[in-house]
XYZ file of C-alpha atoms in Angstrom:
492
model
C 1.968 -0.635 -39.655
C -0.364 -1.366 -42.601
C 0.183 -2.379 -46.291
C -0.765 1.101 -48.089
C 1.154 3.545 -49.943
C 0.957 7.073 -50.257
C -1.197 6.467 -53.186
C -3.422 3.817 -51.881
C -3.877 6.226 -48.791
C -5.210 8.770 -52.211
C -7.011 6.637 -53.637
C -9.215 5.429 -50.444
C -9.708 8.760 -49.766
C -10.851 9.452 -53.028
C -13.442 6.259 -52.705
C -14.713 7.791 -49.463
C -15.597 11.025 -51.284
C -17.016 9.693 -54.511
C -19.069 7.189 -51.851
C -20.185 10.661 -50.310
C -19.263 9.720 -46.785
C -19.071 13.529 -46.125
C -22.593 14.051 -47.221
C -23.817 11.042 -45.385
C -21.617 12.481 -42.233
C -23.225 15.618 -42.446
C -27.172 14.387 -43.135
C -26.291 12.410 -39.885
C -25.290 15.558 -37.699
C -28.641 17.845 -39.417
C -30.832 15.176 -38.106
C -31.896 13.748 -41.153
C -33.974 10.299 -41.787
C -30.729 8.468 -42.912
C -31.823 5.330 -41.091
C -34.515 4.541 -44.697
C -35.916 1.411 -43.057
C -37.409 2.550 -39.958
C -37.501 6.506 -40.873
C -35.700 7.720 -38.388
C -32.875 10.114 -37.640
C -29.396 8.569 -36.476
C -28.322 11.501 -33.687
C -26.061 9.325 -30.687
C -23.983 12.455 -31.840
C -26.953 14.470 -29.848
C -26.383 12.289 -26.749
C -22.810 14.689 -25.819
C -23.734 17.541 -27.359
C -23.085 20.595 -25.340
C -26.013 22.462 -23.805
C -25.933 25.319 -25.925
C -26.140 22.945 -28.869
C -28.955 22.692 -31.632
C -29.774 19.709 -33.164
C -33.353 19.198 -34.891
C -35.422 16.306 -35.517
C -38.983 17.094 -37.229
C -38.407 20.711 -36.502
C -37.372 20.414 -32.256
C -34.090 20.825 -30.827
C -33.475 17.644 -29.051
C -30.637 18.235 -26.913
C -32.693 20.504 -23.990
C -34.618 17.111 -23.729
C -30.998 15.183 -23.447
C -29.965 17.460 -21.108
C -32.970 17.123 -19.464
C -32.791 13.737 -18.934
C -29.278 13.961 -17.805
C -30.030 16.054 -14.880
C -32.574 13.599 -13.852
C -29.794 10.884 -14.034
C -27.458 13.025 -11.871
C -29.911 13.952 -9.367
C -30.984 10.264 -8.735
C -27.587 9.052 -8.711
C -26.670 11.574 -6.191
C -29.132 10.639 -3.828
C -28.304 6.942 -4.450
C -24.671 7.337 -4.009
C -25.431 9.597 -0.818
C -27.697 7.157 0.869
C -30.520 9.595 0.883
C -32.446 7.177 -1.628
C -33.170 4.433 0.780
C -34.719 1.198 0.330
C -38.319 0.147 1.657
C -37.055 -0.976 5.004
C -34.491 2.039 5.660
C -31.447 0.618 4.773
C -29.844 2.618 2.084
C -28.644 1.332 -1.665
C -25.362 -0.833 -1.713
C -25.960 -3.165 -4.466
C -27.021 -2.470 -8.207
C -28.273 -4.968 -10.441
C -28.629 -3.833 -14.515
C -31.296 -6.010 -16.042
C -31.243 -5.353 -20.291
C -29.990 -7.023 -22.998
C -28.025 -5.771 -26.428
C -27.006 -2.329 -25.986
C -28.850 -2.289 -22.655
C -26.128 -4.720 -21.129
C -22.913 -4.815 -23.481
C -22.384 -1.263 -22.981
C -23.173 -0.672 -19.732
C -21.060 -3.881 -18.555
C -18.187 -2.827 -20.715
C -18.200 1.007 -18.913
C -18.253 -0.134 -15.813
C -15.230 -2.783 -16.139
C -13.322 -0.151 -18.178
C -14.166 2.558 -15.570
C -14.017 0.434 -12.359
C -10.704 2.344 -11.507
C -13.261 5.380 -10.638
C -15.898 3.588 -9.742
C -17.264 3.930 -6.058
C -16.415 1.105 -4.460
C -18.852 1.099 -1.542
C -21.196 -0.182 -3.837
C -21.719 -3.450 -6.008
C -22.500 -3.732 -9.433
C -24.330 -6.811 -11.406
C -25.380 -7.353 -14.634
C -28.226 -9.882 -15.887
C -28.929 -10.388 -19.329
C -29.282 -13.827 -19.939
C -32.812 -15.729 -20.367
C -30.966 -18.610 -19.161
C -32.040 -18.586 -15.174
C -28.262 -18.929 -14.023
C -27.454 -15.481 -15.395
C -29.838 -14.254 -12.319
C -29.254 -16.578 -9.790
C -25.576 -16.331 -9.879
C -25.764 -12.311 -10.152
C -28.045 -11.998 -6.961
C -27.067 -15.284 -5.134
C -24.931 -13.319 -1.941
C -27.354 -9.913 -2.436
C -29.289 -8.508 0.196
C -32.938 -7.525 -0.863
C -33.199 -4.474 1.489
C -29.867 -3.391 0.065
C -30.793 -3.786 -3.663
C -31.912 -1.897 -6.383
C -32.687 -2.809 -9.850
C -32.407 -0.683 -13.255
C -34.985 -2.268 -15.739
C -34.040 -1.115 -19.404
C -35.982 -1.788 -22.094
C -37.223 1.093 -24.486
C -40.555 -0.666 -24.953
C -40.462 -2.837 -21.572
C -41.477 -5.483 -23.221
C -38.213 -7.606 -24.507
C -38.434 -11.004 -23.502
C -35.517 -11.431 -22.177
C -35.349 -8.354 -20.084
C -38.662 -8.650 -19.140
C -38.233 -12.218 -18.104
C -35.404 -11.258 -15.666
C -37.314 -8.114 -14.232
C -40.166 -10.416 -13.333
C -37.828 -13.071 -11.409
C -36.071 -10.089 -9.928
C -39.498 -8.385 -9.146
C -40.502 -11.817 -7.599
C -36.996 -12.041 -5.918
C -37.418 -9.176 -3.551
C -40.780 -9.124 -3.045
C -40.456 -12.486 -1.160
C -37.461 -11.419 0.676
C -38.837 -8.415 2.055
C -41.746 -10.263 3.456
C -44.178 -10.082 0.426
C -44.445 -6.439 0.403
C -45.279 -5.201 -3.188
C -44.834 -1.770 -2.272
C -41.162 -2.853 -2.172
C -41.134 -2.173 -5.850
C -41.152 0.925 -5.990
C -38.229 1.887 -3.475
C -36.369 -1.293 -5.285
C -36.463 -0.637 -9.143
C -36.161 2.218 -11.757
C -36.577 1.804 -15.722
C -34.937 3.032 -18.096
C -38.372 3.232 -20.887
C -40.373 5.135 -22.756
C -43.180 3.079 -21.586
C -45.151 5.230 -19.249
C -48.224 2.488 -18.971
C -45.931 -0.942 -18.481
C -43.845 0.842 -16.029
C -46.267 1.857 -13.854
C -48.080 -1.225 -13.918
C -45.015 -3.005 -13.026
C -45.068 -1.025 -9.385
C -41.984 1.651 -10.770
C -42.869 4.919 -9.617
C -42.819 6.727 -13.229
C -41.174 9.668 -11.782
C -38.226 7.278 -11.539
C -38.366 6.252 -15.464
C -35.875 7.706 -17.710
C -36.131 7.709 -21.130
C -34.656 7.999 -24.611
C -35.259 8.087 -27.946
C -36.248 6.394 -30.996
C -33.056 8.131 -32.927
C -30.819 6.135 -30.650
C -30.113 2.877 -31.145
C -29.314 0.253 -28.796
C -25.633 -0.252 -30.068
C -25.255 3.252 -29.742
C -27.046 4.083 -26.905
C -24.536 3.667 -23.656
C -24.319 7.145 -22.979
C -27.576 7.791 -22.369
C -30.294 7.053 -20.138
C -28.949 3.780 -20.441
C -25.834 4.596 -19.047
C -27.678 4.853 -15.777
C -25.688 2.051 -13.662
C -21.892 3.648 -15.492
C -23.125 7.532 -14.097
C -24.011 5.563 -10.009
C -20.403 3.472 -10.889
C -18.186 6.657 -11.457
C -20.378 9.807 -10.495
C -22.200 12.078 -12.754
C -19.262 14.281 -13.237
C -16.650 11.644 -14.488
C -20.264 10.422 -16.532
C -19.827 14.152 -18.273
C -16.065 13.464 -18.623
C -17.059 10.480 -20.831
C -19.490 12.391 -22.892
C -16.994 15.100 -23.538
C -15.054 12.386 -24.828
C -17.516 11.261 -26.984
C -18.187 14.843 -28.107
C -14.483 15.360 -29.065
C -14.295 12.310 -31.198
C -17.807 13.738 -32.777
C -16.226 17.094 -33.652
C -13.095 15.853 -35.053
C -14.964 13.389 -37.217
C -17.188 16.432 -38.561
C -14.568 18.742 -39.350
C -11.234 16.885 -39.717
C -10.433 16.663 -43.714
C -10.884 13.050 -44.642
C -6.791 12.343 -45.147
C -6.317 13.603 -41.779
C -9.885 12.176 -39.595
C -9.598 8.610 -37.288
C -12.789 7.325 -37.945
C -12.635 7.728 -41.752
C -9.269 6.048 -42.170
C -10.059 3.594 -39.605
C -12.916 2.770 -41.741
C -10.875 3.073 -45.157
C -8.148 0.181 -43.464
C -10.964 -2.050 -42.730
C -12.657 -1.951 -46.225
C -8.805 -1.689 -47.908
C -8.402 -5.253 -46.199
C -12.035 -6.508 -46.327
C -12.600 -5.596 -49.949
C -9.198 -5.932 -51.611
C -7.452 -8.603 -49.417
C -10.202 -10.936 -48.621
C -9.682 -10.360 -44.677
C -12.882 -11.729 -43.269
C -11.791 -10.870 -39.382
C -10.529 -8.307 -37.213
C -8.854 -9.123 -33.701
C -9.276 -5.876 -31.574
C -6.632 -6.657 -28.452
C -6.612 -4.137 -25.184
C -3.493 -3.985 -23.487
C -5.234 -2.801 -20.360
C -7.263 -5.430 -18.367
C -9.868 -2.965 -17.437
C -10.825 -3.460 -21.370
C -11.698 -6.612 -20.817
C -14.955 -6.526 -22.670
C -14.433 -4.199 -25.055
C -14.146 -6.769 -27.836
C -17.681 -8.304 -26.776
C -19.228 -4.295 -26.907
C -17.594 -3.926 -30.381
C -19.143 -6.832 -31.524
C -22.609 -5.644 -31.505
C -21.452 -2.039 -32.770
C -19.840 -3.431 -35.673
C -21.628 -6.979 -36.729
C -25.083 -5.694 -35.863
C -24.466 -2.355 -37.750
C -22.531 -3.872 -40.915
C -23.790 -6.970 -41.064
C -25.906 -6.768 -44.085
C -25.945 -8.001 -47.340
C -28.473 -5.464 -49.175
C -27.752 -1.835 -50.007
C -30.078 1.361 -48.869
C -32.240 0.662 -51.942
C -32.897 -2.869 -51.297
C -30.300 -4.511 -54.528
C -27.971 -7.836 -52.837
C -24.252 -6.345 -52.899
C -21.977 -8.471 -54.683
C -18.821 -7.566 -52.006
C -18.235 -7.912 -48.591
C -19.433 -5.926 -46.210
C -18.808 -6.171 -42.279
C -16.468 -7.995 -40.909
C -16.422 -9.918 -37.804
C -14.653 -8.470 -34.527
C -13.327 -10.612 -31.976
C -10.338 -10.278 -29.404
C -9.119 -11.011 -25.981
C -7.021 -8.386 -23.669
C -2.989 -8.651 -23.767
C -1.472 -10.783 -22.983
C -3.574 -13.634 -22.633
C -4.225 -14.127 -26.382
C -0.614 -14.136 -27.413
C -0.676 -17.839 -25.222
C -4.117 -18.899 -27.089
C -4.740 -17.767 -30.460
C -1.901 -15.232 -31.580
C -0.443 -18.438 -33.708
C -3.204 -18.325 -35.907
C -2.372 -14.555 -36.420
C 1.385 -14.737 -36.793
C 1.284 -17.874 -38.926
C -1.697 -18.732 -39.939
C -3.414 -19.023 -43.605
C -5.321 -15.953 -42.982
C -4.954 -12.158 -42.923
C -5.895 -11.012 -39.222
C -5.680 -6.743 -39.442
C -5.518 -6.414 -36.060
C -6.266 -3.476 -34.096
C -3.622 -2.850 -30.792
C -4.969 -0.445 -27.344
C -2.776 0.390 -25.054
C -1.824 3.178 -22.480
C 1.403 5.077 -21.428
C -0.002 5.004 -17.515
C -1.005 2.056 -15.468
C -3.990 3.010 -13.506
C -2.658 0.207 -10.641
C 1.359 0.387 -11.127
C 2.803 -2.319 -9.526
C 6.887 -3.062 -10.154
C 7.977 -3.880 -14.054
C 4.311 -4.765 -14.947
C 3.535 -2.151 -17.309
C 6.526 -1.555 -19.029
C 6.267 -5.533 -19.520
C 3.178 -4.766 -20.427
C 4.149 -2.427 -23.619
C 7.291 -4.334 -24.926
C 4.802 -6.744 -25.428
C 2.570 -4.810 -27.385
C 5.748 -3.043 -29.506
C 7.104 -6.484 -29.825
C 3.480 -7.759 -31.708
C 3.089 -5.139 -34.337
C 6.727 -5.471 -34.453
C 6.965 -9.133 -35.307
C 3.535 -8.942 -37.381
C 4.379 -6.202 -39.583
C 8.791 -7.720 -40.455
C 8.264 -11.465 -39.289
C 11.640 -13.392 -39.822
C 12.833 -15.241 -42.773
C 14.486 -18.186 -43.247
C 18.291 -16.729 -43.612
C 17.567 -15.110 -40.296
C 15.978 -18.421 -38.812
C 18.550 -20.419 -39.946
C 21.343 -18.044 -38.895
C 20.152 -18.808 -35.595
C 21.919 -22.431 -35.582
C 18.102 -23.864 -36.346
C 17.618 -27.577 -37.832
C 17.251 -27.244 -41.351
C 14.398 -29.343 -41.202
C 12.875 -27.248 -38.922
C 13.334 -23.941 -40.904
C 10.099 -23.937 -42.599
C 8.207 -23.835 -39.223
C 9.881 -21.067 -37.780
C 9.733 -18.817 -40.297
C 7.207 -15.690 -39.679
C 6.068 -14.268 -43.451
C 5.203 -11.138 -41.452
C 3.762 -8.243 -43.579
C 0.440 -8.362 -41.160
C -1.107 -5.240 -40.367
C -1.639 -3.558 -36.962
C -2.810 -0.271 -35.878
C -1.707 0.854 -32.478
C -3.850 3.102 -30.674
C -1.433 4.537 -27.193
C -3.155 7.264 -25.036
C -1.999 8.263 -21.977
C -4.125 6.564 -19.309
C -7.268 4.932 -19.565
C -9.929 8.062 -17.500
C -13.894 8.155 -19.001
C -12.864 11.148 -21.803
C -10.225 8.507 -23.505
C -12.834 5.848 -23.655
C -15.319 8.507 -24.789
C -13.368 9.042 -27.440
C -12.259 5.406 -28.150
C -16.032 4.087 -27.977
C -16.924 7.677 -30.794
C -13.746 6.367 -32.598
C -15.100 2.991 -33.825
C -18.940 4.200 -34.000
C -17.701 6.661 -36.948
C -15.639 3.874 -38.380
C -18.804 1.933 -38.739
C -20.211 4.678 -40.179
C -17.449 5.403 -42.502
C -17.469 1.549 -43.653
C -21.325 1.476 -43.891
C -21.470 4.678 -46.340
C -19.007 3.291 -48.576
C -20.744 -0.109 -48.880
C -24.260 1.908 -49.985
C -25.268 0.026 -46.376
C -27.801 0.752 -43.658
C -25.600 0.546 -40.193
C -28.644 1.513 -38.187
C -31.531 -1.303 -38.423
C -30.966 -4.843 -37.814
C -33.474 -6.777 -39.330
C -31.468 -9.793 -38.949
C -32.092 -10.625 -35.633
C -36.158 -10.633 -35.923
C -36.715 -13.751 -37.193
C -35.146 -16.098 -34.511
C -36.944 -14.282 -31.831
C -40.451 -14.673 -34.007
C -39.898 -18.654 -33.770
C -38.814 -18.589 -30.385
C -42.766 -16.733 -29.688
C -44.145 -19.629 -31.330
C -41.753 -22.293 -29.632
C -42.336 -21.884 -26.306
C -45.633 -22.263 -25.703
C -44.800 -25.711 -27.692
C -42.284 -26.611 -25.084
C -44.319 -25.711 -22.120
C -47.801 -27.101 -23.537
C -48.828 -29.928 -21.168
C -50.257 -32.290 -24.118
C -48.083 -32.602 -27.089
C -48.547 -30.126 -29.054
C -49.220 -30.078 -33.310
C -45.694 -29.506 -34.798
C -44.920 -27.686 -38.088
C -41.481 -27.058 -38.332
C -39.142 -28.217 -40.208
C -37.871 -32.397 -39.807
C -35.190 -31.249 -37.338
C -36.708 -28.867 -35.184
C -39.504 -30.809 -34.341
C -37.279 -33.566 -34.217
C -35.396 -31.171 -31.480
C -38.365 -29.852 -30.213
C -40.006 -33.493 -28.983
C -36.397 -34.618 -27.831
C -36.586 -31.606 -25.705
C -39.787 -32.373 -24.416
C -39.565 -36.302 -23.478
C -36.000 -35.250 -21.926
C -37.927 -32.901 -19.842
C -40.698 -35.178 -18.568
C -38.063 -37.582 -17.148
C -36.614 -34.896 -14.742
């Protein structure tokens, strides 16, 4: 239900090929440099291919090394899920805690919630990101040490954050297993390409799994990354999810642009971005399990399309990525669908639902769906005021109960939620990114933007933590912040 034509539907068609989105699509699948900032190839695509695939970078097929890695992944998940892996004191593996951060967290958190139907219940999953201590603390509070591992990802094991957390978690079951540091080792695997760290962190390296610096973090949850999803569902529902992906990769290469998901998923968002002045988009699951979807798109999208300079450095003088928020169905229509329905602003809003509950229980699902048909329903016609006040309503109160509807929706309805539909649903909105990015002349693969805060924050917290007070050359109100912080502190 969208405000287009047959002719606007032309005409943003015809942008996307004068904006050479199919050359940009195809440089992408060759392996080419197209991320210009950092010189590297863009290949997630590589991540699902088939085995019998070729895909080069600098001259090497890459996917025997995915694969590669992959087998490693199912053979240690295998033993985990067994109880052949067992812990330092004999007891085998019933609690897993993912330590990362960005892509190392959002996605993995957001598989396993969506995937929990197949998940293997015997075993309990936890995910730390958080610097802040009560992310860790809460997540092992009621965990058994002998009973726990840990998957440490960080490409260059070296993010603060993650880093931060592995430490307390290190320090954590060392001390409950009697201060035995060979614990480590039968406790914690990393997911690096940090051979040296590792190892001197007390992780056998035969228990590292890497990746690659052609996949980015926001794109990187079905790889080695997806390490705690693959022990969650088992490696062959893992490769369900990567077919997914895969089919959502092939129909984006060959589908003709008038007739491809990702490219006219992309098209809707600039169409209302760039010609209607939306600044938002509300993505809202009808399926509980997608519970943090929303939070996963919000890195994919805002992180990717968030710029404001073009691949050869000149300021753009349009918009360019919007910002994604939502809340599963049908909680938001009791907190914030007023805004949508009524409000000032256009909210394009993007609807997920499923024919088949996973968990049916009594009227709940088809409940479920009138109340998404109902939404796009009411968004897209509203209700004027002859059919308000043919309802008997005050005429005073006319003018608030009138819905101006013509607010656009797209529905997405697949059958059931299983790991190939969100393969394909994840692949769906990476290639709209894509699609948006191209068009915009925009690098969706570095993120620059999020350097700067974490340089200050180096330089901060030795400032906080220095035991004299410490020479201060900030700005007025940070160091006003920064000795508030300090004099509250000394009081405790």
């Amino acid at each position: 239900k969208n405000r287009i034509t047959d002719e606007t539907l032309k005409l943003l068609v015809q942008l996307a090929q004068e904006a050479g989105v199919p050359e940009r699509r195809d440089a992408m699948f060759r392996g080419d440099k197209i991320n210009v900032t950092e010189n590297r190839a863009v290949l997630h695509v590589a991540l699902r291919a088939p085995k019998k695939a070729s895909i080069m970078v600098d001259g090497k097929n890459v996917v025997p090394d995915v694969h590669e890695v992959l087998d490693k992944m199912e053979a240690f998940c295998e033993r985990v899920r067994s109880g052949t892996w067992k812990g330092q004191t004999g007891k085998r593996i019933r609690n897993v805690v993912n330590i990362g951060i960005g892509g190392s967290d959002l996605g993995p958190v957001m598989a396993y919630e969506a995937l929990r139907h197949y998940s293997e219940r015997s075993l309990t999953f936890r995910f730390v990101s958080n610097v802040d201590g009560i992310d860790f603390v809460q997540a092992t509070h009621d965990l058994n040490p002998a009973e726990t591992l840990f998957i440490v990802s960080s490409k260059t094991f070296t993010t603060l954050e993650t880093m931060t957390n592995a430490q307390s978690a290190r320090d954590w079951l060392v001390r409950g297993l009697g201060g035995n540091e060979k614990a480590v080792a039968k406790h914690f695997v990393a997911v690096s390409t940090n051979a040296e760290k590792v190892s001197a962190f007390g992780i056998d390296t035969a228990n590292m799994f890497g990746f690659w610096d052609w996949v980015g973090g926001r794109y990187s949850m079905d790889s080695a990354i997806g390490l705690s999803t693959m022990l969650a569902v088992g490696p062959s529902k893992f490769r369900a999810l990567l077919a997914g992906f895969h089919a959502m990769d092939e129909h984006f290469r060959t589908a003709p642009l008038e007739k491809n998901l990702p490219v006219l998923l992309g098209l809707l968002s600039v169409w209302y971005g760039g010609f209607f002045g939306a600044q938002t988009v509300a993505v809202l699951p009808y399926e509980n399990y997608l519970k943090r979807f929303p939070a996963y798109l919000q890195q994919l999208t805002m992180e990717s399309n968030g710029k404001s300079v073009t691949l050869d450095g000149r300021r753009v003088n349009y918009d360019t990525g919007a910002i994604y928020w939502g809340e599963p169905g049908t909680n938001g229509q009791h907190s914030f669908y007023q805004l949508i329905h009524q409000g000032s602003r256009l909210i394009p809003c993007d609807f997920i639902a499923f024919a088949h509950a996973l968990t049916p229980l009594g009227r709940h699902h088809d409940m479920l769906l009138a109340n998404v048909f109902a939404q796009t329903e009411a968004l897209a016609f509203g209700k004027t005021p002859e059919q308000v006040e043919a309802e008997g309503t005050a005429k005073e109160l006319v003018p608030h109960r009138v819905f101006e509807g013509n607010r656009p929706s797209n529905t997405i309805l697949a059958n059931r939620l299983t790991p190939e539909v969100l393969g394909k649903l994840v692949a769906l909105y990476e290639h709209s990114v894509f699609t948006q990015g191209a068009i915009w002349g925009i690098n969706s693969f570095d993120q620059w933007g999020v350097e700067l805060g974490k340089a200050l924050a180096q330089k901060i917290i030795p400032e906080l933590e220095s035991k004299t007070p410490p020479k201060l050359e900030h700005d007025s109100s940070t160091n006003s912040l920064i000795r508030r912080y300090r004099k509250m502190k000394a009081k405790a």
